[in-house]
Short mmCIF file of C-alpha atoms in Angstrom, two decimals:
data_model
loop_
_atom_site.label_atom_id
_atom_site.label_comp_id
_atom_site.label_asym_id
_atom_site.label_seq_id
_atom_site.Cartn_x
_atom_site.Cartn_y
_atom_site.Cartn_z
CA MET F 1 -14.96 -5.14 -23.46
CA ALA F 2 -17.27 -2.88 -21.04
CA SER F 3 -17.98 0.21 -22.54
CA HIS F 4 -17.07 3.80 -20.63
CA ASN F 5 -21.18 5.07 -20.98
CA GLU F 6 -23.39 2.03 -19.13
CA SER F 7 -26.30 3.01 -18.12
CA ILE F 8 -26.73 4.28 -14.48
CA ILE F 9 -29.99 2.33 -13.42
CA ARG F 10 -27.02 -0.95 -14.28
CA GLU F 11 -26.21 -2.53 -11.18
CA PRO F 12 -21.82 -2.60 -10.65
CA LEU F 13 -20.24 -5.51 -11.13
CA ILE F 14 -17.09 -4.00 -9.03
CA THR F 15 -17.84 -2.39 -6.29
CA GLY F 16 -15.43 -0.21 -3.19
CA ASN F 17 -14.25 2.77 -3.63
CA ASP F 18 -10.17 3.69 -4.98
CA ILE F 19 -10.63 0.14 -7.50
CA THR F 20 -7.02 1.11 -9.53
CA TYR F 21 -5.11 -1.46 -11.88
CA ALA F 22 -2.67 -1.64 -9.18
CA LYS F 23 -5.34 -2.79 -6.62
CA ILE F 24 -7.12 -4.99 -8.67
CA THR F 25 -3.89 -6.93 -9.14
CA ASN F 26 -2.87 -6.67 -5.63
CA ASP F 27 -6.27 -7.78 -3.72
CA VAL F 28 -6.54 -10.80 -6.89
CA LEU F 29 -2.94 -12.10 -6.28
CA SER F 30 -2.62 -12.08 -2.80
CA PRO F 31 -3.41 -15.30 -1.78
CA VAL F 32 -0.72 -16.23 -4.86
CA GLU F 33 2.19 -14.48 -3.24
CA ASN F 34 1.58 -14.58 0.70
CA MET F 35 1.51 -17.29 2.56
CA PRO F 36 -1.85 -19.31 2.64
CA ASN F 37 -4.16 -18.29 6.19
CA LYS F 38 -6.02 -20.49 8.90
CA ALA F 39 -8.68 -21.23 7.33
CA TRP F 40 -7.27 -22.29 4.03
CA TRP F 41 -4.88 -24.78 5.64
CA ILE F 42 -8.02 -26.10 7.90
CA GLY F 43 -9.45 -26.29 4.18
CA PHE F 44 -6.61 -28.53 2.56
CA THR F 45 -6.52 -29.93 5.66
CA VAL F 46 -9.98 -31.44 5.40
CA ALA F 47 -9.82 -32.36 1.67
CA SER F 48 -6.17 -33.91 1.67
CA LEU F 49 -7.62 -36.76 4.16
CA GLY F 50 -10.05 -36.92 1.65
CA ALA F 51 -7.76 -37.47 -1.05
CA LEU F 52 -6.54 -39.96 0.80
CA LEU F 53 -9.23 -41.64 1.26
CA TRP F 54 -10.20 -42.03 -2.36
CA VAL F 55 -6.04 -43.52 -2.61
CA VAL F 56 -7.39 -46.07 -0.14
CA ALA F 57 -10.10 -47.48 -1.30
CA VAL F 58 -9.29 -47.26 -5.03
CA SER F 59 -5.95 -49.23 -4.56
CA TYR F 60 -8.26 -51.60 -2.23
CA THR F 61 -10.63 -51.73 -5.42
CA PHE F 62 -7.46 -52.45 -7.88
CA TRP F 63 -6.40 -55.20 -5.75
CA TYR F 64 -9.80 -56.97 -4.45
CA GLY F 65 -11.59 -56.46 -7.83
CA ILE F 66 -14.94 -54.55 -8.20
CA GLY F 67 -15.91 -57.61 -6.45
CA SER F 68 -15.68 -54.79 -3.43
CA TRP F 69 -18.11 -52.84 -4.43
CA GLY F 70 -22.15 -53.43 -3.47
CA LEU F 71 -23.25 -54.60 -6.65
CA ASN F 72 -24.67 -57.79 -8.20
CA LYS F 73 -26.09 -59.36 -10.56
CA THR F 74 -29.00 -57.28 -10.89
CA VAL F 75 -27.45 -54.04 -10.37
CA GLY F 76 -24.52 -54.05 -12.30
CA TRP F 77 -24.23 -50.12 -12.29
CA ALA F 78 -24.98 -47.96 -8.92
CA TRP F 79 -22.50 -45.93 -7.33
CA ASP F 80 -19.93 -45.84 -9.94
CA ILE F 81 -21.94 -44.47 -12.66
CA THR F 82 -23.66 -42.13 -10.73
CA GLY F 83 -20.60 -40.38 -9.78
CA PHE F 84 -19.77 -40.37 -12.79
CA VAL F 85 -22.44 -39.01 -14.41
CA TRP F 86 -22.33 -36.08 -11.59
CA TRP F 87 -19.17 -35.54 -11.87
CA VAL F 88 -19.75 -34.78 -15.52
CA GLY F 89 -22.45 -32.55 -14.37
CA ILE F 90 -20.74 -30.26 -12.49
CA GLY F 91 -17.98 -29.66 -14.91
CA HIS F 92 -20.33 -28.47 -17.04
CA ALA F 93 -20.79 -24.50 -15.88
CA GLY F 94 -17.92 -24.08 -16.09
CA THR F 95 -17.54 -24.39 -19.77
CA LEU F 96 -21.51 -22.32 -20.43
CA ILE F 97 -19.52 -19.49 -18.46
CA SER F 98 -16.62 -19.50 -20.33
CA ALA F 99 -17.53 -19.90 -23.34
CA VAL F 100 -21.54 -19.75 -24.19
CA LEU F 101 -21.40 -15.97 -21.95
CA LEU F 102 -18.60 -14.88 -23.69
CA LEU F 103 -20.27 -15.03 -26.94
CA PHE F 104 -22.81 -13.33 -25.85
CA ARG F 105 -20.89 -10.94 -24.53
CA GLN F 106 -22.50 -11.16 -20.88
CA ASN F 107 -19.83 -9.19 -18.77
CA TRP F 108 -20.41 -9.77 -15.03
CA ARG F 109 -18.55 -13.48 -15.76
CA ASN F 110 -15.44 -11.94 -15.89
CA SER F 111 -15.37 -12.43 -11.95
CA ILE F 112 -16.29 -16.09 -11.69
CA ASN F 113 -15.22 -17.83 -15.13
CA ARG F 114 -11.65 -18.67 -13.99
CA SER F 115 -12.74 -20.72 -11.22
CA ALA F 116 -15.57 -21.70 -13.02
CA GLU F 117 -12.98 -23.28 -15.48
CA ALA F 118 -10.75 -24.73 -13.05
CA MET F 119 -14.02 -26.40 -11.36
CA THR F 120 -14.73 -27.78 -14.57
CA ILE F 121 -10.70 -29.56 -15.10
CA PHE F 122 -10.72 -30.88 -11.66
CA ALA F 123 -14.75 -32.17 -11.98
CA VAL F 124 -13.80 -34.44 -15.15
CA ILE F 125 -10.35 -35.10 -14.06
CA CYS F 126 -12.52 -36.70 -10.98
CA ALA F 127 -14.84 -38.30 -13.46
CA ALA F 128 -12.51 -39.97 -15.47
CA THR F 129 -10.96 -42.03 -13.25
CA TYR F 130 -14.61 -43.57 -12.30
CA VAL F 131 -14.11 -44.80 -16.11
CA VAL F 132 -11.54 -46.64 -15.23
CA GLY F 133 -11.67 -47.70 -11.89
CA HIS F 134 -15.13 -49.67 -13.22
CA MET F 135 -13.09 -51.37 -16.53
CA GLY F 136 -11.45 -53.56 -13.33
CA ARG F 137 -8.29 -53.52 -15.29
CA PRO F 138 -7.64 -50.53 -15.30
CA TRP F 139 -3.62 -50.79 -16.55
CA MET F 140 -5.39 -52.32 -20.13
CA ALA F 141 -7.22 -48.08 -19.84
CA VAL F 142 -4.92 -47.26 -22.68
CA TYR F 143 -7.02 -49.62 -25.20
CA THR F 144 -10.51 -47.42 -24.59
CA LEU F 145 -8.43 -44.95 -27.67
CA PRO F 146 -8.26 -47.03 -31.18
CA LEU F 147 -4.42 -45.76 -30.59
CA PRO F 148 -2.09 -47.97 -34.10
CA ASN F 149 -0.39 -50.32 -32.64
CA GLN F 150 2.14 -53.57 -33.90
CA TYR F 151 -0.85 -56.43 -33.49
CA GLY F 152 -2.51 -54.92 -36.49
CA SER F 153 -6.59 -53.96 -36.73
CA LEU F 154 -7.16 -54.23 -32.99
CA TRP F 155 -10.10 -51.41 -32.44
CA VAL F 156 -12.17 -50.94 -29.64
CA ASN F 157 -15.68 -51.23 -29.69
CA PHE F 158 -17.40 -48.37 -30.65
CA ASN F 159 -21.29 -49.70 -30.24
CA SER F 160 -19.80 -49.71 -25.86
CA PRO F 161 -21.38 -46.72 -24.06
CA LEU F 162 -18.01 -46.99 -21.87
CA ILE F 163 -16.36 -45.57 -25.32
CA TRP F 164 -18.37 -42.82 -26.30
CA ASP F 165 -17.66 -41.39 -22.28
CA VAL F 166 -14.09 -42.13 -23.15
CA PHE F 167 -13.96 -39.60 -25.89
CA ALA F 168 -16.84 -37.19 -24.62
CA ILE F 169 -14.03 -36.67 -21.79
CA SER F 170 -11.66 -36.67 -23.64
CA THR F 171 -12.77 -34.38 -25.90
CA TYR F 172 -14.31 -32.22 -22.95
CA PHE F 173 -11.60 -32.45 -20.83
CA SER F 174 -9.06 -31.02 -23.69
CA VAL F 175 -11.31 -28.17 -25.01
CA SER F 176 -11.74 -26.84 -21.97
CA LEU F 177 -8.08 -27.35 -20.46
CA VAL F 178 -6.67 -25.66 -23.45
CA PHE F 179 -9.62 -22.85 -22.85
CA TRP F 180 -8.73 -22.62 -19.55
CA TYR F 181 -5.43 -22.30 -20.01
CA THR F 182 -5.30 -19.69 -22.51
CA GLY F 183 -7.27 -17.69 -20.44
CA LEU F 184 -3.88 -17.99 -18.05
CA LEU F 185 -1.61 -16.38 -19.96
CA PRO F 186 -1.65 -12.52 -18.91
CA ASP F 187 -1.97 -13.10 -14.95
CA ILE F 188 0.98 -15.56 -15.24
CA ALA F 189 2.55 -12.91 -17.25
CA SER F 190 1.59 -10.46 -14.28
CA ILE F 191 3.00 -13.14 -11.59
CA ARG F 192 5.93 -13.34 -13.55
CA ASP F 193 6.58 -9.48 -13.66
CA ARG F 194 6.09 -9.40 -9.83
CA ALA F 195 8.32 -12.87 -8.59
CA THR F 196 12.00 -13.52 -8.74
CA GLY F 197 14.20 -16.46 -8.44
CA LEU F 198 12.84 -19.65 -8.90
CA ARG F 199 8.82 -18.85 -8.85
CA ARG F 200 9.90 -16.02 -11.77
CA ARG F 201 11.52 -18.51 -14.18
CA ILE F 202 8.43 -21.40 -13.37
CA TYR F 203 5.77 -18.17 -14.12
CA SER F 204 8.15 -17.10 -17.10
CA ILE F 205 7.91 -20.63 -18.62
CA CYS F 206 4.13 -20.57 -17.86
CA SER F 207 3.24 -17.29 -19.14
CA PHE F 208 4.80 -18.69 -22.72
CA GLY F 209 6.79 -15.38 -23.51
CA TRP F 210 3.61 -13.30 -23.57
CA THR F 211 4.39 -9.79 -23.88
CA GLY F 212 1.64 -7.98 -23.44
CA SER F 213 1.66 -5.64 -26.84
CA VAL F 214 -1.42 -4.76 -29.17
CA LYS F 215 -0.53 -7.54 -31.32
CA THR F 216 -0.41 -10.11 -28.77
CA TRP F 217 -3.21 -9.14 -27.21
CA GLN F 218 -5.34 -9.24 -30.60
CA ARG F 219 -4.19 -12.93 -31.35
CA PHE F 220 -5.45 -13.73 -27.86
CA GLU F 221 -9.24 -11.99 -28.15
CA THR F 222 -9.24 -13.88 -32.06
CA VAL F 223 -8.18 -16.98 -29.78
CA SER F 224 -10.91 -16.46 -27.32
CA ILE F 225 -12.86 -15.44 -29.00
CA ILE F 226 -12.62 -19.21 -31.84
CA LEU F 227 -12.17 -21.54 -28.89
CA ALA F 228 -15.10 -20.56 -26.89
CA GLY F 229 -17.00 -21.26 -30.66
CA VAL F 230 -15.21 -24.68 -30.06
CA ALA F 231 -16.61 -24.93 -26.96
CA THR F 232 -20.18 -24.13 -26.53
CA PRO F 233 -21.14 -27.09 -29.06
CA LEU F 234 -19.49 -28.89 -25.70
CA VAL F 235 -22.18 -28.14 -23.27
CA LEU F 236 -24.68 -29.60 -25.39
CA SER F 237 -23.32 -33.05 -26.76
CA VAL F 238 -21.36 -34.05 -23.83
CA HIS F 239 -23.51 -34.86 -21.53
CA THR F 240 -26.05 -35.63 -24.65
CA ILE F 241 -23.95 -38.39 -25.26
CA VAL F 242 -23.84 -39.42 -21.24
CA SER F 243 -27.34 -39.68 -21.24
CA MET F 244 -26.75 -42.02 -24.44
CA ASP F 245 -25.39 -44.60 -21.73
CA PHE F 246 -28.80 -44.95 -21.15
CA ALA F 247 -31.34 -43.75 -22.83
CA THR F 248 -29.71 -46.25 -26.61
CA SER F 249 -30.73 -49.24 -23.65
CA LEU F 250 -34.25 -50.96 -23.87
CA GLU F 251 -34.34 -51.06 -19.89
CA PRO F 252 -38.02 -49.27 -18.45
CA GLY F 253 -37.41 -45.98 -16.64
CA TRP F 254 -34.23 -45.80 -19.13
CA HIS F 255 -35.75 -46.23 -22.85
CA THR F 256 -36.62 -42.45 -23.36
CA THR F 257 -35.61 -39.41 -25.83
CA ILE F 258 -35.97 -36.60 -23.07
CA PHE F 259 -33.13 -38.31 -21.70
CA PRO F 260 -30.38 -35.99 -23.77
CA PRO F 261 -31.88 -32.63 -22.71
CA TYR F 262 -33.19 -33.50 -19.42
CA PHE F 263 -29.28 -34.57 -18.56
CA VAL F 264 -27.64 -31.13 -19.81
CA ALA F 265 -30.08 -28.75 -17.75
CA GLY F 266 -29.52 -31.08 -15.25
CA ALA F 267 -25.83 -30.41 -15.77
CA ILE F 268 -26.17 -26.98 -15.68
CA PHE F 269 -28.50 -27.25 -12.76
CA SER F 270 -26.22 -29.03 -10.82
CA GLY F 271 -22.55 -27.16 -12.09
CA PHE F 272 -23.86 -23.94 -11.37
CA ALA F 273 -24.88 -24.69 -7.94
CA MET F 274 -21.28 -26.24 -7.30
CA VAL F 275 -19.97 -23.13 -8.85
CA GLN F 276 -21.68 -20.95 -5.87
CA THR F 277 -20.66 -23.51 -3.47
CA LEU F 278 -17.19 -22.86 -4.02
CA LEU F 279 -17.45 -19.20 -4.80
CA LEU F 280 -19.81 -17.75 -1.37
CA ILE F 281 -16.70 -19.53 0.30
CA THR F 282 -13.73 -18.18 -2.19
CA ARG F 283 -14.94 -14.58 -1.41
CA LYS F 284 -15.07 -15.38 2.12
CA VAL F 285 -11.85 -16.04 2.35
CA LEU F 286 -9.98 -14.62 -0.33
CA GLY F 287 -11.22 -10.89 0.80
CA LEU F 288 -12.64 -11.01 -2.63
CA GLU F 289 -16.53 -9.18 -2.10
CA ASN F 290 -15.73 -6.04 -3.89
CA TYR F 291 -14.64 -8.26 -7.70
CA ILE F 292 -17.71 -11.05 -6.80
CA THR F 293 -21.23 -9.08 -6.04
CA MET F 294 -24.37 -10.16 -4.93
CA PHE F 295 -25.75 -9.14 -8.74
CA HIS F 296 -22.53 -12.19 -9.49
CA ILE F 297 -24.17 -14.54 -6.76
CA GLU F 298 -28.22 -13.65 -7.32
CA SER F 299 -27.31 -14.03 -11.21
CA MET F 300 -25.65 -17.48 -10.96
CA ASN F 301 -29.31 -18.31 -8.77
CA LYS F 302 -31.70 -17.30 -10.78
CA ILE F 303 -29.84 -19.38 -13.92
CA ILE F 304 -30.49 -22.43 -11.09
CA LEU F 305 -33.48 -21.69 -10.53
CA VAL F 306 -34.44 -21.48 -13.74
CA THR F 307 -32.55 -24.95 -14.89
CA GLY F 308 -33.82 -26.54 -12.27
CA SER F 309 -37.52 -25.39 -13.42
CA ILE F 310 -36.58 -27.17 -16.81
CA VAL F 311 -35.61 -30.53 -14.73
CA GLY F 312 -38.51 -30.03 -12.33
CA VAL F 313 -41.08 -30.02 -15.94
CA ALA F 314 -38.59 -32.94 -17.34
CA TYR F 315 -39.63 -35.19 -14.49
CA LEU F 316 -43.20 -34.23 -15.31
CA THR F 317 -42.84 -34.98 -18.68
CA GLU F 318 -41.39 -38.12 -18.15
CA PHE F 319 -44.02 -39.56 -15.74
CA PHE F 320 -46.31 -38.18 -17.98
CA ILE F 321 -44.80 -40.03 -20.91
CA ALA F 322 -44.64 -43.33 -18.96
CA TYR F 323 -48.46 -43.05 -18.26
CA TYR F 324 -49.63 -42.17 -21.94
CA SER F 325 -47.21 -44.78 -23.09
CA GLY F 326 -49.61 -47.80 -21.71
CA GLY F 327 -46.41 -49.97 -21.04
CA GLU F 328 -46.97 -51.84 -18.12
CA TYR F 329 -42.99 -52.45 -17.29
CA GLU F 330 -42.31 -48.28 -17.61
CA GLN F 331 -45.65 -47.11 -15.85
CA TYR F 332 -44.33 -49.23 -13.55
CA THR F 333 -40.82 -48.68 -13.00
CA PHE F 334 -41.94 -45.22 -12.29
CA LEU F 335 -44.40 -45.81 -9.56
CA ASN F 336 -42.22 -47.93 -7.70
CA ARG F 337 -40.14 -44.68 -7.42
CA PHE F 338 -42.64 -43.87 -5.24
CA ILE F 339 -43.60 -46.74 -3.28
CA GLY F 340 -40.73 -49.21 -3.68
CA PRO F 341 -38.06 -49.56 -1.58
CA TYR F 342 -36.18 -47.06 -2.28
CA TRP F 343 -38.73 -44.33 -1.90
CA TRP F 344 -36.66 -42.26 0.24
CA ALA F 345 -34.62 -41.98 -2.87
CA GLY F 346 -37.11 -40.54 -4.88
CA CYS F 347 -38.56 -37.97 -2.03
CA MET F 348 -34.83 -36.77 -1.50
CA MET F 349 -34.78 -36.27 -5.83
CA TYR F 350 -37.81 -34.22 -5.84
CA GLY F 351 -37.62 -32.13 -2.96
CA CYS F 352 -33.81 -31.05 -3.07
CA ASN F 353 -34.62 -30.71 -6.62
CA ILE F 354 -37.58 -28.87 -7.41
CA LEU F 355 -39.73 -27.69 -4.25
CA MET F 356 -36.35 -26.11 -2.75
CA THR F 357 -34.96 -24.85 -5.92
CA GLN F 358 -38.78 -22.63 -6.17
CA LEU F 359 -37.34 -20.44 -3.10
CA MET F 360 -35.42 -18.86 -5.05
CA TRP F 361 -38.07 -17.29 -7.01
CA PHE F 362 -37.62 -14.58 -4.05
CA LYS F 363 -35.51 -11.96 -4.20
CA LYS F 364 -34.29 -11.70 -0.34
CA VAL F 365 -33.48 -15.87 -0.93
CA ARG F 366 -31.10 -15.42 -4.01
CA THR F 367 -29.10 -12.32 -1.85
CA ASN F 368 -29.56 -14.10 1.08
CA ILE F 369 -25.61 -14.81 1.20
CA PRO F 370 -26.14 -18.57 3.22
CA MET F 371 -29.36 -19.13 2.30
CA ALA F 372 -28.28 -19.18 -1.32
CA TRP F 373 -24.83 -21.28 -0.17
CA VAL F 374 -27.46 -23.96 1.55
CA LEU F 375 -30.08 -23.96 -1.62
CA SER F 376 -26.54 -24.85 -3.62
CA ILE F 377 -25.22 -27.88 -1.48
CA VAL F 378 -29.54 -28.50 -1.53
CA VAL F 379 -29.54 -28.68 -4.90
CA ASN F 380 -26.01 -31.33 -5.39
CA ILE F 381 -27.17 -33.87 -3.61
CA GLY F 382 -30.79 -33.61 -4.86
CA MET F 383 -28.53 -34.44 -8.16
CA TRP F 384 -26.53 -37.41 -6.89
CA PHE F 385 -29.87 -38.46 -6.03
CA GLU F 386 -31.66 -38.03 -9.20
CA ARG F 387 -28.86 -40.31 -10.93
CA PHE F 388 -28.95 -42.63 -8.44
CA VAL F 389 -32.59 -42.90 -8.42
CA ILE F 390 -32.75 -43.51 -12.33
CA ILE F 391 -30.11 -45.79 -12.68
CA VAL F 392 -30.62 -48.07 -9.20
CA THR F 393 -34.07 -47.74 -8.63
CA SER F 394 -34.59 -48.91 -13.02
CA LEU F 395 -32.54 -52.06 -12.01
CA HIS F 396 -33.19 -53.38 -9.27
CA ARG F 397 -36.84 -54.84 -10.11
CA ASP F 398 -36.72 -56.14 -13.78
CA TYR F 399 -39.09 -58.11 -15.62
CA LEU F 400 -38.30 -61.40 -13.48
CA PRO F 401 -39.57 -61.08 -9.31
CA SER F 402 -37.55 -63.89 -8.78
CA SER F 403 -34.46 -62.16 -9.64
CA TRP F 404 -34.99 -58.64 -7.57
CA ALA F 405 -32.24 -57.60 -5.66
CA MET F 406 -31.77 -54.46 -3.41
CA PHE F 407 -28.32 -52.73 -3.71
CA TYR F 408 -26.30 -51.67 -0.24
CA PRO F 409 -23.28 -50.30 -1.21
CA THR F 410 -19.60 -51.04 0.86
CA TRP F 411 -17.50 -49.07 2.29
CA VAL F 412 -15.41 -48.85 -0.46
CA ASP F 413 -18.12 -47.89 -2.73
CA VAL F 414 -18.74 -44.61 0.02
CA SER F 415 -15.06 -43.58 0.56
CA VAL F 416 -15.01 -43.85 -3.74
CA PHE F 417 -17.40 -40.82 -3.69
CA ILE F 418 -16.46 -39.71 -0.85
CA GLY F 419 -12.98 -39.68 -1.52
CA SER F 420 -13.33 -37.83 -4.82
CA ILE F 421 -14.67 -34.99 -3.38
CA GLY F 422 -11.44 -34.59 -0.88
CA VAL F 423 -9.82 -34.84 -4.22
CA PHE F 424 -11.79 -32.31 -5.80
CA PHE F 425 -11.48 -29.82 -3.27
CA THR F 426 -7.67 -30.99 -3.01
CA LEU F 427 -6.85 -29.62 -6.33
CA PHE F 428 -9.29 -26.54 -5.76
CA LEU F 429 -7.77 -25.14 -3.06
CA LEU F 430 -3.87 -25.76 -4.68
CA PHE F 431 -5.09 -23.65 -7.88
CA LEU F 432 -5.82 -20.72 -5.73
CA ARG F 433 -2.69 -21.03 -3.87
CA VAL F 434 -1.24 -20.93 -7.72
CA LEU F 435 -2.89 -19.20 -9.94
CA PRO F 436 -5.48 -15.99 -9.49
CA SER F 437 -8.56 -17.42 -8.64
CA ILE F 438 -9.97 -14.27 -10.69
CA ALA F 439 -9.34 -12.98 -14.27
CA MET F 440 -7.20 -10.35 -13.35
CA ALA F 441 -7.32 -8.69 -17.44
CA GLU F 442 -10.83 -8.95 -18.01
CA VAL F 443 -12.16 -7.52 -15.03
CA LYS F 444 -9.76 -4.59 -15.98
CA LEU F 445 -11.93 -4.05 -18.68
CA LEU F 446 -14.63 -3.12 -15.96
CA VAL F 447 -13.81 -0.39 -13.65
CA LYS F 448 -14.03 2.55 -16.50
CA GLY F 449 -17.80 1.41 -16.83
CA SER F 450 -19.11 -0.62 -14.48
CA SER F 451 -17.66 0.14 -11.40
CA GLU F 452 -19.38 1.54 -8.72
CA GLN F 453 -16.94 4.13 -8.70
CA ALA F 454 -17.40 4.95 -12.10
CA LYS F 455 -21.16 5.30 -11.76
CA LYS F 456 -20.86 7.58 -8.53
CA LYS F 457 -18.40 9.93 -11.26
CA LEU F 458 -21.70 10.08 -12.91
CA ILE F 459 -23.82 10.23 -10.32
CA ALA F 460 -21.28 13.12 -9.02
CA GLU F 461 -21.92 15.28 -13.06
CA GLY F 462 -25.59 15.63 -12.30
CA HIS F 463 -26.47 15.33 -15.53
CA LEU F 464 -28.08 11.89 -15.06
CA ASP F 465 -32.62 10.90 -15.09
CA PRO F 466 -32.87 11.62 -10.90
CA ALA F 467 -35.75 8.85 -10.88
CA GLN F 468 -32.80 6.63 -12.48
CA VAL F 469 -30.63 7.73 -9.81
CA GLU F 470 -32.79 6.38 -7.00
CA TYR F 471 -33.57 3.64 -8.65
CA TYR F 472 -29.48 2.85 -8.63
CA LYS F 473 -29.24 3.38 -5.28
CA GLU F 474 -32.18 1.11 -3.81
CA SER F 475 -30.83 -1.69 -6.17
CA LEU F 476 -27.92 -1.03 -4.07
CA ALA F 477 -29.35 -2.37 -0.91
CA LYS F 478 -29.10 -5.44 -0.91
CA PHE F 479 -25.02 -5.63 -1.48
CA ASP F 480 -22.99 -5.94 1.64
CA SER F 481 -19.60 -4.78 -0.35
CA VAL F 482 -21.42 -1.41 -0.40
CA ASP F 483 -21.96 1.45 2.14
CA ILE F 484 -25.21 2.53 1.47
CA ALA F 485 -24.55 6.02 4.10
CA GLU F 486 -21.83 7.02 1.21
CA TYR F 487 -25.21 7.84 -0.84
CA GLU F 488 -27.65 9.46 1.39
CA ASN F 489 -26.24 12.66 0.79
CA ALA F 490 -24.87 12.08 -2.54
#
């Protein structure tokens, strides 16, 4: 819970004047209670067309089989597993923001955790479609779970990486969904109390009888902490399991012990980039600049910078280990990433993930909204190419030159991936229409201690160190939602 005596030198987490509990509720619920604006309809139309493309491509795959993809006998994994790992990585930021930052009492998470959690749910759904699609017989997907059956001891193959992914995805999705929905309960109750007719009945059912009593809040906070403790290990375990799809093989370029921490850092890296991409648009379209401030944007950019640097160190470590191992096949695999036919993909990977990310060392870049948005997209492009390079360049040239082959994606490969992006954005835009994009109950805790108006009150009282007050005023220059002229005579 926010302190009412927060230091003046801390930048505000809520900006604007006359911020009351009622104003927060009205601002956050405005997209839910009112008709969508033109920007939402344009975005929803484009996303729906992408989702329709996904339906067509997946239906074509189910009808003709995965032979409709560009796979061959040498490259048996390509865009399918690339898309799967990419989506799982994107889903990591939601759990990190919700669980880890909650345990560390980082109040700046309060304005962004709801959208990040929703993003996690939708990204995991998109990832799961790749697992089912790659089976070739999707109607048999139920047998990937060790369910009791009437035929005796029929068990899954626990040595299969596909089964590891099923367990990782199902566990991650279940915990993330429960955590997300638990946090939604007080806000759904707020919508219920303001709604009428059928909407009131629907939200009443969804609120699970939330009353807002002291006992209810105590249980809510206890459950939130417990779920955060349960979810935190998932940040490390899920992508570690995904990395073992590769690391436990003997394939040159895959058989390395650095993959688990490397994949986890890359997942957080791409996940925060996607959160940044979504929130920068959401705050502008929905008019939430006072709640998603420049402090939130810069904080996320700092995490992107740190995790991007860790990924860069992992790249260097991979090359060093390949050199130091003395294994000619391992050395050739990494050399092939630079001089082989897929050199351009390697350049995209290193350029987007290392070179472009280092621009965030400069404060002017971290606090520049257009540049931050472009860089967040660049990061996710680079992370997609990273997975592509790891998978395809390690497979297309193996021990026998006679079996070397190139991978060329078909229209089905491309359509499934682009369509999955359409599915993701369709779900996210629907989420913005029916549920609050900001955790109102948690943001209201910050009004009396971490808001701009609370700090103005401290300045007006005149008991603060003038140097600290000047430092605070200077820090507000980067906020696009603060009127600096109000402080000139203060």
